[in-house]
């Protein structure tokens, strides 16, 4: 059984995409932004920023009742005065520290006191500085040792690439900013480290390691450091355009075959192309120049493999897999010049690279679709959930365990299968205790998937005749509004759903 209640409140400071924010990356970063923020240090306490620049807090007071919206902080600047702004963003760095962006390019570090104790809670600006173009905050942590307190935060921008004439014309910038104050003197907080990474896709996941010594990124395309510390090379623009240049070839795969697509030089004919297929080797020569040669990741049926020239002046090579069903993480062993393109069933999938930047280690996650992230323990990095066949598996990263970096902590049975049919899904979440997962569509509907529970009565599978011991349940809640859903958060017992002017509280009765 579900209990659903809604509260009216001051309007959310929603920022819609402008005409010049037309790429898929703008949509991923800003168009699908979650405007509702859950304080993982104090569960059942959520926040949003209203049109007046006020940070509003709503806390569960009784089992199914929210307290009135409470202003805890007000941004000093008028948000509406900036035409080139993004949505304001907030991240809870610890039980007493918060990082905040007003969406205009200014970063705030705020000391809050113990937020769970109204007597000691007081939001006070400890640092604020203009950092250039607008950004959103995607992660931050608080670091404390005997002599120094630091806040490390990860910022995301999408910036115009003037030199890129082939792609979207934009690149994604991740900025890792560390702000610090030494306890032994009376200096203010100041930036002591500023690292910049650039890539071509908005990461599904990006987090700072708990010790502050590295980053972990899940992204469709890789990121490259262009500035380490505070030393920026003079020829940075040249380096960037070189590092994020167009791939030499594209390839995709099914369970049975692989397709390689190569852009041909103008006026190419079939006489200009020489391709040699061997059981585990390929050699491609274009206009008497070696294009690609090397050992394939696995064996192919070389006699059945073919190539054709397409009308779009591209070369298409079809390779038939000997080992059907085997997923290839790379086409030619050791070759990094190509890019794997997902087919339509996998286009929402996590990108192939998970980058552990302290050691610049690449881990290929294959075709496992990225679903969502969730904070289980606020002292650890967020967990991320991947689809594995029909199920969804939750993984906890551990930066301190190099030999056992990924801990499998939960499985949501059949969730990978059932979520695939929800074409209009917008936000995905799960309870920190893994008791249920939930997703919401762009309008009205919320789906809740409970973990399998023992049956109180005897139930048999009609086809197989066997007794069923446990059953997983799906429930649907329909909100009484036609306003779009702007935010979605899950705690162990409740779901919070934010629309433009209402916050809905769904009590998930786990006993039933």
Short mmCIF file of C-alpha atoms in Angstrom, two decimals:
data_model
loop_
_atom_site.label_atom_id
_atom_site.label_comp_id
_atom_site.label_asym_id
_atom_site.label_seq_id
_atom_site.Cartn_x
_atom_site.Cartn_y
_atom_site.Cartn_z
CA UNK A 1 0.00 0.00 0.00
CA UNK A 2 1.20 3.53 -0.82
CA UNK A 3 0.43 6.79 0.98
CA UNK A 4 0.71 9.89 -1.24
CA UNK A 5 0.38 13.51 -0.18
CA UNK A 6 1.26 16.79 -1.90
CA UNK A 7 2.21 20.24 -0.59
CA UNK A 8 2.07 23.58 -2.40
CA UNK A 9 5.13 25.79 -2.04
CA UNK A 10 7.14 28.63 -3.65
CA UNK A 11 8.00 27.93 -7.29
CA UNK A 12 11.19 26.09 -8.20
CA UNK A 13 13.92 28.15 -9.94
CA UNK A 14 13.75 26.10 -13.14
CA UNK A 15 16.06 27.22 -15.96
CA UNK A 16 15.03 26.00 -19.40
CA UNK A 17 17.49 25.38 -22.20
CA UNK A 18 18.23 28.32 -24.48
CA UNK A 19 18.33 28.16 -28.27
CA UNK A 20 22.13 27.96 -28.22
CA UNK A 21 22.04 24.94 -25.87
CA UNK A 22 20.89 22.50 -28.52
CA UNK A 23 23.15 19.46 -28.14
CA UNK A 24 22.45 16.13 -26.47
CA UNK A 25 25.11 17.00 -23.89
CA UNK A 26 23.23 20.16 -22.88
CA UNK A 27 20.09 18.06 -22.46
CA UNK A 28 21.89 15.46 -20.32
CA UNK A 29 23.59 18.03 -18.08
CA UNK A 30 20.97 20.75 -17.73
CA UNK A 31 17.70 19.64 -19.35
CA UNK A 32 17.50 16.52 -17.16
CA UNK A 33 18.81 18.21 -14.01
CA UNK A 34 17.40 16.97 -10.70
CA UNK A 35 16.22 20.10 -8.85
CA UNK A 36 15.49 18.21 -5.62
CA UNK A 37 18.45 17.57 -3.32
CA UNK A 38 18.48 14.96 -0.56
CA UNK A 39 20.73 15.48 2.45
CA UNK A 40 22.30 12.03 2.74
CA UNK A 41 23.71 12.98 6.16
CA UNK A 42 20.19 13.53 7.49
CA UNK A 43 17.71 11.30 5.67
CA UNK A 44 14.18 12.57 5.05
CA UNK A 45 15.42 16.14 4.71
CA UNK A 46 15.22 17.56 1.18
CA UNK A 47 16.08 20.93 -0.34
CA UNK A 48 15.37 22.95 -3.47
CA UNK A 49 16.10 26.51 -4.64
CA UNK A 50 13.14 28.78 -5.43
CA UNK A 51 12.78 31.66 -7.88
CA UNK A 52 13.81 34.19 -5.20
CA UNK A 53 17.17 32.45 -4.72
CA UNK A 54 16.15 30.94 -1.38
CA UNK A 55 17.29 27.47 -0.35
CA UNK A 56 14.14 25.88 1.01
CA UNK A 57 14.24 22.87 3.33
CA UNK A 58 11.41 20.39 3.89
CA UNK A 59 11.75 17.76 6.60
CA UNK A 60 9.55 14.83 7.54
CA UNK A 61 8.01 15.69 10.90
CA UNK A 62 5.61 12.77 11.33
CA UNK A 63 5.30 9.44 9.57
CA UNK A 64 3.55 10.84 6.50
CA UNK A 65 3.71 14.59 7.12
CA UNK A 66 6.17 17.23 5.96
CA UNK A 67 6.90 20.39 7.84
CA UNK A 68 6.34 23.73 6.09
CA UNK A 69 9.03 24.88 3.65
CA UNK A 70 11.77 26.59 5.68
CA UNK A 71 14.25 29.10 4.30
CA UNK A 72 17.77 28.21 5.43
CA UNK A 73 19.80 30.50 3.14
CA UNK A 74 19.31 33.15 0.49
CA UNK A 75 21.70 33.77 -2.38
CA UNK A 76 23.09 37.32 -2.31
CA UNK A 77 22.67 37.80 -6.08
CA UNK A 78 19.50 38.21 -8.12
CA UNK A 79 19.33 35.07 -10.26
CA UNK A 80 17.00 36.57 -12.85
CA UNK A 81 19.44 39.40 -13.63
CA UNK A 82 21.81 37.03 -15.45
CA UNK A 83 20.72 36.04 -18.96
CA UNK A 84 23.44 33.43 -19.40
CA UNK A 85 22.72 31.42 -16.26
CA UNK A 86 22.30 27.74 -15.51
CA UNK A 87 20.24 26.13 -12.78
CA UNK A 88 21.56 26.80 -9.28
CA UNK A 89 23.05 23.65 -7.75
CA UNK A 90 23.90 22.42 -4.29
CA UNK A 91 25.87 19.52 -2.83
CA UNK A 92 26.18 18.38 0.79
CA UNK A 93 29.89 17.89 1.44
CA UNK A 94 29.54 16.70 5.05
CA UNK A 95 27.17 16.96 8.00
CA UNK A 96 28.25 20.60 8.48
CA UNK A 97 29.44 21.81 5.06
CA UNK A 98 27.70 22.61 1.77
CA UNK A 99 28.90 23.76 -1.65
CA UNK A 100 26.60 25.96 -3.70
CA UNK A 101 26.53 27.44 -7.21
CA UNK A 102 24.16 30.27 -8.08
CA UNK A 103 24.23 29.27 -11.76
CA UNK A 104 26.03 32.45 -12.88
CA UNK A 105 29.61 31.24 -12.36
CA UNK A 106 30.07 31.94 -8.64
CA UNK A 107 31.00 29.19 -6.17
CA UNK A 108 30.06 29.34 -2.48
CA UNK A 109 31.35 27.21 0.39
CA UNK A 110 28.94 27.37 3.32
CA UNK A 111 29.34 26.24 6.89
CA UNK A 112 25.93 25.10 8.13
CA UNK A 113 26.52 23.82 11.64
CA UNK A 114 24.86 20.49 12.48
CA UNK A 115 21.92 20.53 10.08
CA UNK A 116 19.98 17.96 12.08
CA UNK A 117 19.99 20.26 15.13
CA UNK A 118 18.01 23.49 14.73
CA UNK A 119 19.80 25.05 17.70
CA UNK A 120 23.25 24.77 16.10
CA UNK A 121 22.24 25.12 12.42
CA UNK A 122 23.32 28.42 10.89
CA UNK A 123 24.23 28.75 7.20
CA UNK A 124 27.20 31.11 6.80
CA UNK A 125 29.30 31.89 3.71
CA UNK A 126 32.93 30.90 4.33
CA UNK A 127 34.15 31.30 0.74
CA UNK A 128 32.74 32.75 -2.46
CA UNK A 129 34.47 33.54 -5.73
CA UNK A 130 33.63 34.14 -9.38
CA UNK A 131 35.05 31.27 -11.46
CA UNK A 132 34.15 32.36 -14.98
CA UNK A 133 31.40 30.82 -17.11
CA UNK A 134 28.36 29.25 -15.40
CA UNK A 135 28.68 25.68 -14.09
CA UNK A 136 26.84 23.09 -12.02
CA UNK A 137 28.24 21.20 -9.03
CA UNK A 138 28.21 17.43 -9.41
CA UNK A 139 30.13 16.33 -6.29
CA UNK A 140 32.02 17.68 -3.28
CA UNK A 141 33.67 16.35 -0.13
CA UNK A 142 35.04 17.79 3.11
CA UNK A 143 38.61 16.87 4.12
CA UNK A 144 39.91 17.50 7.62
CA UNK A 145 43.33 16.80 9.11
CA UNK A 146 45.22 18.16 12.11
CA UNK A 147 46.38 21.33 10.38
CA UNK A 148 44.01 22.02 7.54
CA UNK A 149 40.37 21.87 6.45
CA UNK A 150 39.63 21.57 2.74
CA UNK A 151 36.58 21.32 0.51
CA UNK A 152 37.10 19.57 -2.81
CA UNK A 153 34.39 20.10 -5.40
CA UNK A 154 33.79 18.93 -8.96
CA UNK A 155 32.23 21.41 -11.40
CA UNK A 156 30.82 20.77 -14.86
CA UNK A 157 30.65 23.17 -17.80
CA UNK A 158 29.77 22.76 -21.47
CA UNK A 159 31.85 25.21 -23.46
CA UNK A 160 32.12 26.30 -27.06
CA UNK A 161 35.01 24.80 -29.02
CA UNK A 162 35.91 27.31 -31.69
CA UNK A 163 38.39 24.98 -33.41
CA UNK A 164 35.99 22.02 -33.69
CA UNK A 165 34.43 22.20 -37.16
CA UNK A 166 33.21 18.59 -37.40
CA UNK A 167 31.44 17.69 -34.16
CA UNK A 168 28.81 19.48 -32.10
CA UNK A 169 31.06 22.51 -31.59
CA UNK A 170 31.12 22.00 -27.80
CA UNK A 171 33.30 20.19 -25.28
CA UNK A 172 32.65 19.14 -21.69
CA UNK A 173 34.87 20.54 -18.96
CA UNK A 174 35.25 19.01 -15.49
CA UNK A 175 36.97 21.29 -12.97
CA UNK A 176 38.31 19.83 -9.75
CA UNK A 177 38.66 22.76 -7.35
CA UNK A 178 40.13 22.42 -3.84
CA UNK A 179 39.48 25.21 -1.34
CA UNK A 180 41.42 25.19 1.92
CA UNK A 181 42.10 27.02 5.17
CA UNK A 182 44.88 26.19 7.60
CA UNK A 183 43.69 26.10 11.20
CA UNK A 184 46.88 27.43 12.72
CA UNK A 185 46.57 30.85 11.12
CA UNK A 186 43.68 33.21 10.58
CA UNK A 187 43.62 33.28 6.78
CA UNK A 188 40.41 32.92 4.85
CA UNK A 189 39.52 29.95 2.72
CA UNK A 190 41.21 30.12 -0.69
CA UNK A 191 41.70 27.98 -3.78
CA UNK A 192 44.88 25.94 -3.47
CA UNK A 193 44.40 23.56 -6.41
CA UNK A 194 42.54 23.78 -9.72
CA UNK A 195 42.60 20.79 -12.09
CA UNK A 196 40.78 20.78 -15.43
CA UNK A 197 39.75 17.80 -17.55
CA UNK A 198 38.07 17.89 -20.94
CA UNK A 199 36.10 15.41 -22.98
CA UNK A 200 33.30 15.14 -25.50
CA UNK A 201 30.43 13.71 -23.44
CA UNK A 202 28.70 14.54 -20.17
CA UNK A 203 29.72 11.85 -17.65
CA UNK A 204 27.05 9.54 -16.29
CA UNK A 205 28.94 9.57 -12.98
CA UNK A 206 31.82 11.59 -11.55
CA UNK A 207 33.01 11.61 -7.95
CA UNK A 208 36.01 12.62 -5.86
CA UNK A 209 37.61 9.84 -3.85
CA UNK A 210 37.05 10.11 -0.07
CA UNK A 211 40.74 10.86 0.55
CA UNK A 212 40.69 13.62 -2.07
CA UNK A 213 43.52 12.08 -4.09
CA UNK A 214 41.67 11.05 -7.24
CA UNK A 215 38.54 11.05 -9.33
CA UNK A 216 36.32 8.29 -10.63
CA UNK A 217 34.42 8.94 -13.87
CA UNK A 218 31.94 6.88 -15.85
CA UNK A 219 31.63 8.39 -19.30
CA UNK A 220 30.79 7.54 -22.89
CA UNK A 221 34.03 9.20 -24.01
CA UNK A 222 37.25 9.58 -22.08
CA UNK A 223 38.47 12.69 -20.30
CA UNK A 224 41.99 14.13 -20.46
CA UNK A 225 43.78 16.40 -17.99
CA UNK A 226 44.60 19.74 -19.59
CA UNK A 227 45.59 21.54 -16.44
CA UNK A 228 47.11 19.96 -13.35
CA UNK A 229 47.39 22.12 -10.26
CA UNK A 230 47.63 25.80 -11.14
CA UNK A 231 50.09 25.58 -14.04
CA UNK A 232 48.32 26.01 -17.36
CA UNK A 233 50.40 25.37 -20.45
CA UNK A 234 50.51 28.16 -23.00
CA UNK A 235 49.64 25.87 -25.89
CA UNK A 236 46.66 24.30 -24.13
CA UNK A 237 44.22 24.95 -27.00
CA UNK A 238 46.49 23.16 -29.47
CA UNK A 239 46.85 20.20 -27.13
CA UNK A 240 43.08 19.96 -26.61
CA UNK A 241 42.15 20.05 -30.26
CA UNK A 242 44.70 17.30 -30.86
CA UNK A 243 43.57 15.11 -27.97
CA UNK A 244 39.86 15.22 -28.75
CA UNK A 245 40.15 14.94 -32.52
CA UNK A 246 37.79 12.83 -34.58
CA UNK A 247 38.29 9.02 -34.28
CA UNK A 248 39.97 7.27 -37.21
CA UNK A 249 37.09 4.82 -37.55
CA UNK A 250 33.81 3.84 -35.85
CA UNK A 251 32.65 0.34 -35.06
CA UNK A 252 29.66 -1.40 -33.54
CA UNK A 253 28.75 -4.97 -32.73
CA UNK A 254 25.94 -7.45 -32.22
CA UNK A 255 26.14 -10.95 -30.78
CA UNK A 256 26.98 -12.28 -34.26
CA UNK A 257 29.03 -9.68 -36.09
CA UNK A 258 30.90 -6.38 -36.09
CA UNK A 259 30.57 -3.43 -38.46
CA UNK A 260 33.48 -1.04 -39.04
CA UNK A 261 32.80 2.32 -40.74
CA UNK A 262 35.61 4.41 -42.23
CA UNK A 263 35.28 7.82 -43.86
CA UNK A 264 36.98 7.58 -47.27
CA UNK A 265 39.00 10.34 -48.93
CA UNK A 266 37.18 12.15 -51.71
CA UNK A 267 36.97 10.38 -55.11
CA UNK A 268 37.94 7.00 -53.64
CA UNK A 269 37.16 3.93 -55.74
CA UNK A 270 37.19 0.23 -54.96
CA UNK A 271 40.59 0.00 -56.68
CA UNK A 272 41.98 2.24 -53.91
CA UNK A 273 40.97 -0.24 -51.21
CA UNK A 274 42.85 -3.38 -50.21
CA UNK A 275 41.58 -5.43 -47.28
CA UNK A 276 43.02 -8.73 -46.06
CA UNK A 277 40.91 -10.87 -43.71
CA UNK A 278 42.65 -13.55 -41.65
CA UNK A 279 41.10 -15.65 -38.80
CA UNK A 280 42.48 -13.33 -36.11
CA UNK A 281 44.02 -10.48 -38.08
CA UNK A 282 43.01 -7.61 -40.37
CA UNK A 283 44.99 -5.37 -42.73
CA UNK A 284 43.40 -2.29 -44.38
CA UNK A 285 45.24 -0.24 -47.02
CA UNK A 286 43.70 2.91 -48.52
CA UNK A 287 45.31 4.56 -51.57
CA UNK A 288 48.59 2.69 -50.96
CA UNK A 289 48.76 3.91 -47.33
CA UNK A 290 48.51 1.62 -44.31
CA UNK A 291 45.24 2.55 -42.57
CA UNK A 292 44.77 -0.15 -39.93
CA UNK A 293 46.63 -3.38 -39.29
CA UNK A 294 46.76 -5.68 -36.30
CA UNK A 295 45.49 -8.65 -34.35
CA UNK A 296 41.75 -8.75 -33.75
CA UNK A 297 40.37 -9.11 -30.22
CA UNK A 298 38.87 -12.50 -31.11
CA UNK A 299 38.55 -14.83 -34.09
CA UNK A 300 36.37 -14.12 -37.12
CA UNK A 301 35.02 -16.17 -40.00
CA UNK A 302 37.40 -14.56 -42.48
CA UNK A 303 35.85 -16.22 -45.51
CA UNK A 304 32.40 -14.74 -44.75
CA UNK A 305 33.64 -11.25 -43.86
CA UNK A 306 32.98 -8.59 -46.52
CA UNK A 307 33.24 -4.89 -47.33
CA UNK A 308 31.32 -2.37 -49.46
CA UNK A 309 31.50 1.32 -50.36
CA UNK A 310 28.38 3.18 -49.18
CA UNK A 311 26.74 6.08 -51.02
CA UNK A 312 27.84 8.42 -48.24
CA UNK A 313 31.46 7.94 -49.39
CA UNK A 314 32.25 5.64 -46.50
CA UNK A 315 33.71 2.16 -46.32
CA UNK A 316 31.67 -0.41 -44.39
CA UNK A 317 33.39 -3.63 -43.28
CA UNK A 318 31.40 -6.56 -41.92
CA UNK A 319 33.24 -9.06 -39.68
CA UNK A 320 31.51 -12.30 -38.66
CA UNK A 321 32.31 -13.44 -35.10
CA UNK A 322 33.54 -17.00 -34.59
CA UNK A 323 32.54 -16.88 -30.92
CA UNK A 324 28.92 -15.77 -31.07
CA UNK A 325 27.72 -13.76 -28.08
CA UNK A 326 31.22 -12.66 -27.04
CA UNK A 327 31.38 -8.89 -26.41
CA UNK A 328 34.54 -7.32 -27.82
CA UNK A 329 35.92 -4.46 -25.69
CA UNK A 330 38.19 -3.41 -28.59
CA UNK A 331 38.43 -4.16 -32.30
CA UNK A 332 42.20 -4.41 -32.82
CA UNK A 333 44.21 -5.24 -29.72
CA UNK A 334 46.01 -2.15 -28.43
CA UNK A 335 44.53 0.20 -31.04
CA UNK A 336 42.97 3.36 -29.57
CA UNK A 337 42.14 5.19 -32.81
CA UNK A 338 38.57 3.91 -33.16
CA UNK A 339 35.36 4.57 -31.28
CA UNK A 340 32.69 2.01 -30.38
CA UNK A 341 29.15 3.14 -31.24
CA UNK A 342 26.26 1.53 -29.37
CA UNK A 343 23.32 0.12 -31.30
CA UNK A 344 19.76 1.31 -30.62
CA UNK A 345 19.22 -1.17 -27.79
CA UNK A 346 22.37 0.04 -26.03
CA UNK A 347 22.44 3.78 -26.78
CA UNK A 348 21.47 4.63 -23.19
CA UNK A 349 24.32 2.50 -21.94
CA UNK A 350 27.25 3.56 -19.91
CA UNK A 351 30.13 4.47 -21.93
CA UNK A 352 32.91 2.15 -22.13
CA UNK A 353 35.43 3.76 -20.00
CA UNK A 354 35.60 4.10 -16.26
CA UNK A 355 38.57 6.28 -15.51
CA UNK A 356 40.46 6.12 -12.24
CA UNK A 357 42.47 9.27 -12.72
CA UNK A 358 44.98 8.91 -9.93
CA UNK A 359 46.50 6.03 -11.86
CA UNK A 360 44.87 6.88 -15.21
CA UNK A 361 43.45 3.37 -15.27
CA UNK A 362 40.80 2.44 -17.86
CA UNK A 363 38.22 -0.22 -17.08
CA UNK A 364 35.91 -1.36 -19.86
CA UNK A 365 32.39 -2.05 -18.62
CA UNK A 366 31.30 -3.51 -21.95
CA UNK A 367 27.61 -3.24 -22.82
CA UNK A 368 26.28 -2.96 -19.26
CA UNK A 369 23.73 -0.15 -19.33
CA UNK A 370 24.22 2.61 -16.76
CA UNK A 371 20.99 3.19 -14.81
CA UNK A 372 21.56 5.55 -11.87
CA UNK A 373 23.73 6.44 -8.87
CA UNK A 374 22.80 6.53 -5.19
CA UNK A 375 24.55 7.48 -1.95
CA UNK A 376 24.42 4.51 0.42
CA UNK A 377 27.13 5.72 2.82
CA UNK A 378 27.83 9.48 2.59
CA UNK A 379 31.42 8.86 3.70
CA UNK A 380 32.01 6.75 0.59
CA UNK A 381 31.71 7.59 -3.10
CA UNK A 382 28.21 7.23 -4.54
CA UNK A 383 27.26 3.75 -5.74
CA UNK A 384 26.24 3.18 -9.34
CA UNK A 385 23.75 0.72 -10.77
CA UNK A 386 24.35 -1.17 -14.02
CA UNK A 387 22.12 -3.45 -16.02
CA UNK A 388 23.40 -7.03 -16.18
CA UNK A 389 21.20 -9.00 -18.55
CA UNK A 390 17.67 -8.79 -17.05
CA UNK A 391 18.81 -7.72 -13.59
CA UNK A 392 20.27 -4.49 -12.19
CA UNK A 393 23.35 -4.69 -9.96
CA UNK A 394 24.45 -2.02 -7.51
CA UNK A 395 28.22 -1.45 -7.14
CA UNK A 396 30.08 0.40 -4.39
CA UNK A 397 33.47 1.81 -5.52
CA UNK A 398 36.36 1.68 -3.01
CA UNK A 399 39.36 3.83 -3.86
CA UNK A 400 41.41 2.34 -1.02
CA UNK A 401 41.16 -1.24 -2.32
CA UNK A 402 43.09 -1.36 -5.57
CA UNK A 403 42.69 -5.13 -5.94
CA UNK A 404 39.01 -5.10 -5.02
CA UNK A 405 37.80 -1.72 -6.20
CA UNK A 406 34.21 -2.75 -6.97
CA UNK A 407 31.98 -4.26 -4.32
CA UNK A 408 28.67 -5.76 -5.44
CA UNK A 409 26.24 -4.75 -2.69
CA UNK A 410 22.75 -5.42 -4.09
CA UNK A 411 20.80 -6.97 -6.94
CA UNK A 412 17.41 -5.76 -8.20
CA UNK A 413 15.93 -8.81 -9.84
CA UNK A 414 14.45 -8.27 -13.33
CA UNK A 415 14.81 -4.47 -12.97
CA UNK A 416 17.03 -4.24 -16.02
CA UNK A 417 14.30 -5.84 -18.08
CA UNK A 418 11.25 -3.97 -16.79
CA UNK A 419 12.82 -0.49 -16.89
CA UNK A 420 13.66 -0.92 -20.57
CA UNK A 421 9.98 -0.65 -21.47
CA UNK A 422 9.61 2.75 -19.75
CA UNK A 423 10.33 5.00 -22.72
CA UNK A 424 9.39 8.22 -20.93
CA UNK A 425 11.49 7.69 -17.80
CA UNK A 426 13.25 10.77 -16.45
CA UNK A 427 14.74 9.99 -13.01
CA UNK A 428 15.82 6.69 -11.45
CA UNK A 429 16.61 6.00 -7.79
CA UNK A 430 16.67 3.33 -5.10
CA UNK A 431 16.45 3.22 -1.32
CA UNK A 432 19.85 3.36 0.42
CA UNK A 433 18.95 0.06 2.14
CA UNK A 434 18.14 -1.49 -1.31
CA UNK A 435 14.56 -2.37 -0.26
CA UNK A 436 13.10 -0.92 -3.47
CA UNK A 437 13.97 0.91 -6.68
CA UNK A 438 11.84 3.57 -8.33
CA UNK A 439 11.62 5.63 -11.48
CA UNK A 440 9.43 8.49 -12.60
CA UNK A 441 8.31 9.62 -16.01
CA UNK A 442 8.37 13.21 -17.22
CA UNK A 443 4.74 13.64 -16.16
CA UNK A 444 2.59 12.22 -13.37
CA UNK A 445 3.57 8.56 -13.05
CA UNK A 446 5.96 6.98 -10.52
CA UNK A 447 6.85 3.27 -10.64
CA UNK A 448 8.08 1.40 -7.56
CA UNK A 449 9.82 -1.98 -7.80
CA UNK A 450 10.06 -3.87 -4.53
CA UNK A 451 12.61 -6.52 -3.74
CA UNK A 452 11.24 -10.11 -3.62
CA UNK A 453 9.51 -10.90 -0.32
CA UNK A 454 8.22 -14.22 1.16
CA UNK A 455 4.61 -15.11 0.34
CA UNK A 456 2.06 -15.34 3.14
CA UNK A 457 0.04 -17.88 1.13
CA UNK A 458 1.00 -20.83 -1.08
CA UNK A 459 1.50 -19.84 -4.73
CA UNK A 460 2.37 -22.08 -7.70
CA UNK A 461 3.80 -21.32 -11.12
CA UNK A 462 1.13 -22.55 -13.55
CA UNK A 463 3.55 -23.39 -16.37
CA UNK A 464 6.18 -25.20 -14.33
CA UNK A 465 4.04 -26.47 -11.47
CA UNK A 466 6.60 -25.42 -8.87
CA UNK A 467 5.86 -23.54 -5.67
CA UNK A 468 6.86 -19.88 -5.64
CA UNK A 469 8.52 -18.83 -2.40
CA UNK A 470 9.06 -15.11 -3.10
CA UNK A 471 7.38 -12.50 -5.29
CA UNK A 472 8.62 -9.08 -6.39
CA UNK A 473 5.98 -6.35 -6.83
CA UNK A 474 5.56 -3.31 -9.03
CA UNK A 475 3.36 -0.43 -7.92
CA UNK A 476 2.32 2.74 -9.74
CA UNK A 477 1.52 6.12 -8.20
CA UNK A 478 -0.18 8.83 -10.26
CA UNK A 479 0.36 12.43 -9.17
CA UNK A 480 -2.56 14.85 -9.18
CA UNK A 481 -0.85 17.44 -11.36
CA UNK A 482 0.05 18.02 -15.00
CA UNK A 483 3.19 19.99 -14.13
CA UNK A 484 6.44 18.33 -15.26
CA UNK A 485 8.47 16.44 -12.68
CA UNK A 486 11.65 18.40 -11.86
CA UNK A 487 13.13 16.39 -8.97
CA UNK A 488 13.09 12.88 -7.56
CA UNK A 489 14.72 11.42 -4.41
CA UNK A 490 14.37 8.15 -2.51
CA UNK A 491 14.99 7.37 1.17
CA UNK A 492 14.46 4.05 2.93
CA UNK A 493 10.78 4.67 3.59
CA UNK A 494 9.75 7.56 1.35
CA UNK A 495 9.86 8.95 -2.16
CA UNK A 496 9.96 12.70 -2.78
CA UNK A 497 8.71 13.99 -6.13
CA UNK A 498 9.14 17.67 -7.03
CA UNK A 499 7.12 19.54 -9.65
CA UNK A 500 7.15 23.25 -10.42
CA UNK A 501 4.98 24.26 -7.44
CA UNK A 502 4.38 21.05 -5.47
CA UNK A 503 6.31 18.48 -3.51
CA UNK A 504 4.73 15.03 -3.30
CA UNK A 505 5.60 12.62 -0.51
CA UNK A 506 5.02 8.92 -1.19
CA UNK A 507 5.23 6.74 1.91
CA UNK A 508 6.46 3.35 0.75
CA UNK A 509 4.99 0.88 3.24
CA UNK A 510 7.72 -1.76 3.15
CA UNK A 511 5.77 -4.06 5.48
CA UNK A 512 3.23 -4.68 2.71
#
